[in-house]
Amino acid sequence: LPAPRGRMHRIARVAWPVVTALLQGAVSWGVLQYYIPRAIVRWQQAEELRHVGIEPMVIPGLVVFSLAAAFNLWSRLTLAIRGQGVAVLFTPPAKLVVTGPFAWLRNPIATSTIAQGIGVCIYTGSALLVGYLALLALGWKPRLRARRAAVSDQRCKPSSQPALLKRLHRCVFLAHVFP
Protein backbone atom coordinates (compact mmCIF):
# COMPACT_ATOMS: atom_id res chain seq x y z
CA LEU A 1 0.00 0.00 0.00
CA PRO A 2 1.38 3.41 -0.88
CA ALA A 3 1.84 5.83 1.99
CA PRO A 4 -0.48 8.82 2.14
CA ARG A 5 0.87 11.87 0.32
CA GLY A 6 0.96 14.01 3.45
CA ARG A 7 3.09 11.51 5.34
CA MET A 8 5.63 11.15 2.54
CA HIS A 9 5.82 14.93 2.21
CA ARG A 10 6.66 15.25 5.92
CA ILE A 11 9.33 12.55 5.66
CA ALA A 12 10.85 14.19 2.57
CA ARG A 13 10.77 17.61 4.25
CA VAL A 14 13.00 16.25 7.04
CA ALA A 15 15.05 13.81 4.96
CA TRP A 16 16.23 16.28 2.30
CA PRO A 17 17.85 18.74 4.74
CA VAL A 18 19.50 15.85 6.59
CA VAL A 19 20.92 14.39 3.37
CA THR A 20 22.22 17.79 2.25
CA ALA A 21 23.76 18.41 5.68
CA LEU A 22 25.58 15.09 5.50
CA LEU A 23 26.77 15.74 1.93
CA GLN A 24 27.97 19.22 2.80
CA GLY A 25 29.79 17.81 5.81
CA ALA A 26 31.48 15.16 3.68
CA VAL A 27 32.59 17.71 1.07
CA SER A 28 33.72 20.20 3.73
CA TRP A 29 35.67 17.59 5.66
CA GLY A 30 37.17 16.17 2.49
CA VAL A 31 38.41 19.49 1.19
CA LEU A 32 39.21 21.44 4.37
CA GLN A 33 40.42 18.59 6.58
CA TYR A 34 41.97 16.15 4.11
CA TYR A 35 43.00 17.40 0.66
CA ILE A 36 44.33 20.84 1.58
CA PRO A 37 46.20 19.66 4.72
CA ARG A 38 47.55 16.66 2.80
CA ALA A 39 48.88 18.95 0.08
CA ILE A 40 50.49 21.24 2.67
CA VAL A 41 52.15 18.33 4.49
CA ARG A 42 53.39 16.81 1.21
CA TRP A 43 54.82 20.17 0.17
CA GLN A 44 56.46 20.52 3.58
CA GLN A 45 58.03 17.06 3.24
CA ALA A 46 59.14 17.69 -0.36
CA GLU A 47 60.85 20.92 0.66
CA GLU A 48 62.46 19.08 3.58
CA LEU A 49 60.85 21.33 6.16
CA ARG A 50 60.27 18.46 8.59
CA HIS A 51 61.85 20.44 11.37
CA VAL A 52 59.00 23.00 11.15
CA GLY A 53 56.48 21.80 13.68
CA ILE A 54 56.16 19.35 16.51
CA GLU A 55 56.43 15.60 16.77
CA PRO A 56 53.22 14.09 15.33
CA MET A 57 50.86 12.81 18.03
CA VAL A 58 48.55 10.39 16.29
CA ILE A 59 46.25 9.27 19.12
CA PRO A 60 45.63 12.74 20.66
CA GLY A 61 45.11 14.16 17.15
CA LEU A 62 42.55 11.47 16.32
CA VAL A 63 40.74 12.05 19.64
CA VAL A 64 40.49 15.81 19.08
CA PHE A 65 39.43 15.33 15.46
CA SER A 66 36.82 12.68 16.35
CA LEU A 67 35.24 14.74 19.14
CA ALA A 68 35.13 17.83 16.92
CA ALA A 69 33.69 15.78 14.04
CA ALA A 70 30.91 14.43 16.28
CA PHE A 71 30.10 17.98 17.44
CA ASN A 72 30.18 19.19 13.83
CA LEU A 73 27.80 16.45 12.74
CA TRP A 74 25.46 17.19 15.66
CA SER A 75 25.50 20.88 14.72
CA ARG A 76 24.77 20.20 11.05
CA LEU A 77 21.90 17.83 11.82
CA THR A 78 20.42 20.23 14.39
CA LEU A 79 20.52 23.03 11.84
CA ALA A 80 18.97 20.82 9.16
CA ILE A 81 16.17 19.42 11.33
CA ARG A 82 15.35 22.34 13.65
CA GLY A 83 15.98 24.99 11.01
CA GLN A 84 13.74 23.17 8.54
CA GLY A 85 15.86 23.93 5.56
CA VAL A 86 18.84 22.99 3.51
CA ALA A 87 21.88 23.53 5.69
CA VAL A 88 24.33 24.92 3.17
CA LEU A 89 26.64 27.85 3.75
CA PHE A 90 24.98 30.25 1.35
CA THR A 91 21.32 29.72 2.35
CA PRO A 92 20.06 30.32 5.86
CA PRO A 93 17.61 27.83 7.37
CA ALA A 94 13.89 28.61 7.35
CA LYS A 95 13.79 28.95 11.14
CA LEU A 96 16.20 30.44 13.62
CA VAL A 97 17.87 27.61 15.56
CA VAL A 98 18.68 28.26 19.22
CA THR A 99 18.69 24.70 20.57
CA GLY A 100 21.37 22.05 20.83
CA PRO A 101 24.87 23.33 20.08
CA PHE A 102 23.41 26.62 18.81
CA ALA A 103 22.32 27.39 22.38
CA TRP A 104 26.00 27.61 23.41
CA LEU A 105 27.83 28.89 20.36
CA ARG A 106 27.05 31.43 17.69
CA ASN A 107 28.35 29.17 14.94
CA PRO A 108 29.14 25.67 16.19
CA ILE A 109 29.80 24.37 12.67
CA ALA A 110 32.65 26.84 12.10
CA THR A 111 33.96 26.31 15.63
CA SER A 112 34.00 22.54 15.29
CA THR A 113 35.60 22.76 11.83
CA ILE A 114 38.44 24.79 13.35
CA ALA A 115 38.68 22.23 16.18
CA GLN A 116 38.89 19.46 13.58
CA GLY A 117 41.75 21.39 11.98
CA ILE A 118 43.51 21.52 15.35
CA GLY A 119 43.15 17.75 15.52
CA VAL A 120 44.74 17.45 12.07
CA CYS A 121 47.58 19.76 13.18
CA ILE A 122 48.22 17.59 16.25
CA TYR A 123 47.99 14.42 14.16
CA THR A 124 50.50 15.59 11.55
CA GLY A 125 52.65 17.82 13.76
CA SER A 126 52.86 20.39 10.96
CA ALA A 127 53.35 24.02 11.95
CA LEU A 128 52.44 25.07 8.41
CA LEU A 129 48.97 23.61 8.99
CA VAL A 130 48.61 25.97 11.94
CA GLY A 131 49.10 28.84 9.49
CA TYR A 132 46.50 27.33 7.14
CA LEU A 133 44.12 26.96 10.05
CA ALA A 134 44.65 30.59 11.06
CA LEU A 135 43.91 31.73 7.50
CA LEU A 136 40.79 29.55 7.46
CA ALA A 137 39.57 31.03 10.74
CA LEU A 138 40.31 34.61 9.66
CA GLY A 139 38.60 34.06 6.30
CA TRP A 140 35.53 32.64 7.96
CA LYS A 141 34.78 35.66 10.14
CA PRO A 142 34.00 38.22 7.37
CA ARG A 143 31.81 35.67 5.57
CA LEU A 144 29.87 34.95 8.75
CA ARG A 145 29.43 38.62 9.62
CA ALA A 146 28.03 39.42 6.15
CA ARG A 147 25.72 36.40 6.29
CA ARG A 148 24.43 37.30 9.79
CA ALA A 149 23.63 40.82 8.61
CA ALA A 150 21.74 39.51 5.58
CA VAL A 151 19.78 37.00 7.67
CA SER A 152 18.91 39.64 10.26
CA ASP A 153 17.70 42.04 7.57
CA GLN A 154 15.66 39.32 5.89
CA ARG A 155 14.01 38.08 9.08
CA CYS A 156 13.49 41.41 10.77
CA LYS A 157 12.31 43.59 7.90
CA PRO A 158 8.58 44.13 8.41
CA SER A 159 6.47 43.79 5.29
CA SER A 160 3.57 45.62 6.90
CA GLN A 161 2.90 47.64 10.03
CA PRO A 162 1.05 44.86 11.97
CA ALA A 163 3.90 42.48 11.23
CA LEU A 164 6.27 44.86 13.02
CA LEU A 165 4.95 43.97 16.46
CA LYS A 166 5.08 40.25 15.74
CA ARG A 167 8.66 40.45 14.50
CA LEU A 168 9.95 42.89 17.07
CA HIS A 169 10.63 40.21 19.66
CA ARG A 170 12.48 38.10 17.07
CA CYS A 171 14.59 41.08 15.97
CA VAL A 172 15.52 41.96 19.53
CA PHE A 173 16.50 38.34 20.06
CA LEU A 174 18.59 38.29 16.86
CA ALA A 175 20.32 41.49 17.88
CA HIS A 176 21.19 39.84 21.20
CA VAL A 177 22.40 36.59 19.59
CA PHE A 178 24.23 38.22 16.64
CA PRO A 179 25.67 41.50 17.96
C-alpha positions as MATLAB code, in Angstrom:
seq = 'LPAPRGRMHRIARVAWPVVTALLQGAVSWGVLQYYIPRAIVRWQQAEELRHVGIEPMVIPGLVVFSLAAAFNLWSRLTLAIRGQGVAVLFTPPAKLVVTGPFAWLRNPIATSTIAQGIGVCIYTGSALLVGYLALLALGWKPRLRARRAAVSDQRCKPSSQPALLKRLHRCVFLAHVFP';
ca = [
       0.000    0.000    0.000;
       1.381    3.406   -0.877;
       1.841    5.828    1.985;
      -0.476    8.815    2.144;
       0.871   11.872    0.321;
       0.965   14.008    3.451;
       3.091   11.511    5.342;
       5.632   11.155    2.535;
       5.818   14.933    2.211;
       6.660   15.249    5.915;
       9.326   12.551    5.657;
      10.854   14.194    2.567;
      10.767   17.608    4.252;
      12.995   16.248    7.040;
      15.054   13.810    4.959;
      16.232   16.279    2.301;
      17.847   18.745    4.744;
      19.496   15.847    6.594;
      20.920   14.393    3.373;
      22.221   17.794    2.247;
      23.757   18.412    5.678;
      25.581   15.088    5.498;
      26.766   15.740    1.929;
      27.971   19.222    2.802;
      29.794   17.814    5.808;
      31.479   15.164    3.680;
      32.594   17.712    1.073;
      33.720   20.204    3.732;
      35.673   17.592    5.659;
      37.173   16.166    2.493;
      38.409   19.491    1.189;
      39.207   21.437    4.372;
      40.415   18.590    6.576;
      41.967   16.146    4.114;
      42.995   17.401    0.656;
      44.333   20.839    1.575;
      46.197   19.663    4.723;
      47.554   16.658    2.798;
      48.884   18.955    0.075;
      50.493   21.237    2.667;
      52.149   18.327    4.494;
      53.386   16.809    1.213;
      54.822   20.170    0.167;
      56.456   20.522    3.581;
      58.029   17.058    3.235;
      59.143   17.694   -0.361;
      60.845   20.924    0.662;
      62.455   19.081    3.584;
      60.847   21.327    6.159;
      60.268   18.456    8.586;
      61.848   20.438   11.372;
      59.001   23.003   11.146;
      56.476   21.800   13.676;
      56.156   19.349   16.512;
      56.430   15.596   16.768;
      53.219   14.094   15.327;
      50.857   12.811   18.030;
      48.546   10.388   16.286;
      46.250    9.274   19.124;
      45.632   12.745   20.656;
      45.109   14.157   17.154;
      42.551   11.472   16.323;
      40.739   12.045   19.636;
      40.489   15.810   19.077;
      39.432   15.329   15.460;
      36.820   12.683   16.345;
      35.241   14.738   19.140;
      35.130   17.828   16.923;
      33.695   15.777   14.038;
      30.912   14.430   16.279;
      30.103   17.984   17.443;
      30.181   19.189   13.832;
      27.798   16.451   12.743;
      25.459   17.192   15.659;
      25.498   20.884   14.718;
      24.767   20.198   11.045;
      21.904   17.833   11.824;
      20.423   20.227   14.394;
      20.520   23.027   11.835;
      18.968   20.818    9.160;
      16.166   19.420   11.325;
      15.350   22.340   13.645;
      15.975   24.991   11.012;
      13.740   23.169    8.542;
      15.856   23.934    5.561;
      18.839   22.994    3.506;
      21.879   23.527    5.688;
      24.332   24.920    3.166;
      26.637   27.847    3.755;
      24.977   30.246    1.346;
      21.324   29.724    2.349;
      20.055   30.316    5.865;
      17.610   27.833    7.370;
      13.891   28.614    7.349;
      13.790   28.952   11.141;
      16.200   30.436   13.625;
      17.869   27.611   15.556;
      18.683   28.262   19.215;
      18.694   24.700   20.568;
      21.374   22.048   20.825;
      24.868   23.330   20.082;
      23.410   26.616   18.806;
      22.317   27.388   22.378;
      25.998   27.607   23.413;
      27.832   28.894   20.362;
      27.047   31.434   17.694;
      28.351   29.169   14.939;
      29.137   25.670   16.185;
      29.796   24.370   12.665;
      32.645   26.841   12.101;
      33.961   26.309   15.630;
      34.001   22.539   15.287;
      35.595   22.758   11.827;
      38.443   24.786   13.347;
      38.676   22.230   16.181;
      38.890   19.458   13.579;
      41.753   21.387   11.980;
      43.505   21.522   15.350;
      43.154   17.745   15.517;
      44.738   17.447   12.066;
      47.582   19.761   13.177;
      48.224   17.593   16.248;
      47.995   14.419   14.162;
      50.501   15.590   11.555;
      52.650   17.823   13.760;
      52.859   20.387   10.964;
      53.350   24.017   11.948;
      52.439   25.069    8.414;
      48.973   23.611    8.986;
      48.607   25.974   11.937;
      49.096   28.845    9.490;
      46.503   27.328    7.143;
      44.122   26.957   10.046;
      44.651   30.594   11.063;
      43.908   31.734    7.501;
      40.793   29.547    7.455;
      39.567   31.026   10.741;
      40.307   34.606    9.660;
      38.605   34.061    6.304;
      35.528   32.636    7.963;
      34.785   35.657   10.142;
      33.999   38.225    7.369;
      31.806   35.674    5.575;
      29.867   34.949    8.746;
      29.425   38.616    9.615;
      28.029   39.418    6.147;
      25.717   36.404    6.290;
      24.426   37.300    9.791;
      23.626   40.818    8.612;
      21.741   39.507    5.581;
      19.780   36.999    7.667;
      18.906   39.638   10.264;
      17.705   42.036    7.569;
      15.664   39.316    5.886;
      14.006   38.080    9.078;
      13.488   41.415   10.767;
      12.307   43.594    7.899;
       8.585   44.133    8.406;
       6.473   43.785    5.293;
       3.568   45.623    6.903;
       2.898   47.645   10.032;
       1.051   44.864   11.971;
       3.904   42.483   11.227;
       6.274   44.855   13.018;
       4.948   43.971   16.459;
       5.081   40.253   15.737;
       8.661   40.447   14.503;
       9.950   42.894   17.074;
      10.632   40.208   19.657;
      12.482   38.097   17.074;
      14.593   41.079   15.973;
      15.522   41.964   19.534;
      16.501   38.341   20.065;
      18.591   38.288   16.861;
      20.322   41.493   17.882;
      21.195   39.835   21.196;
      22.396   36.590   19.591;
      24.228   38.222   16.643;
      25.668   41.496   17.961;
];
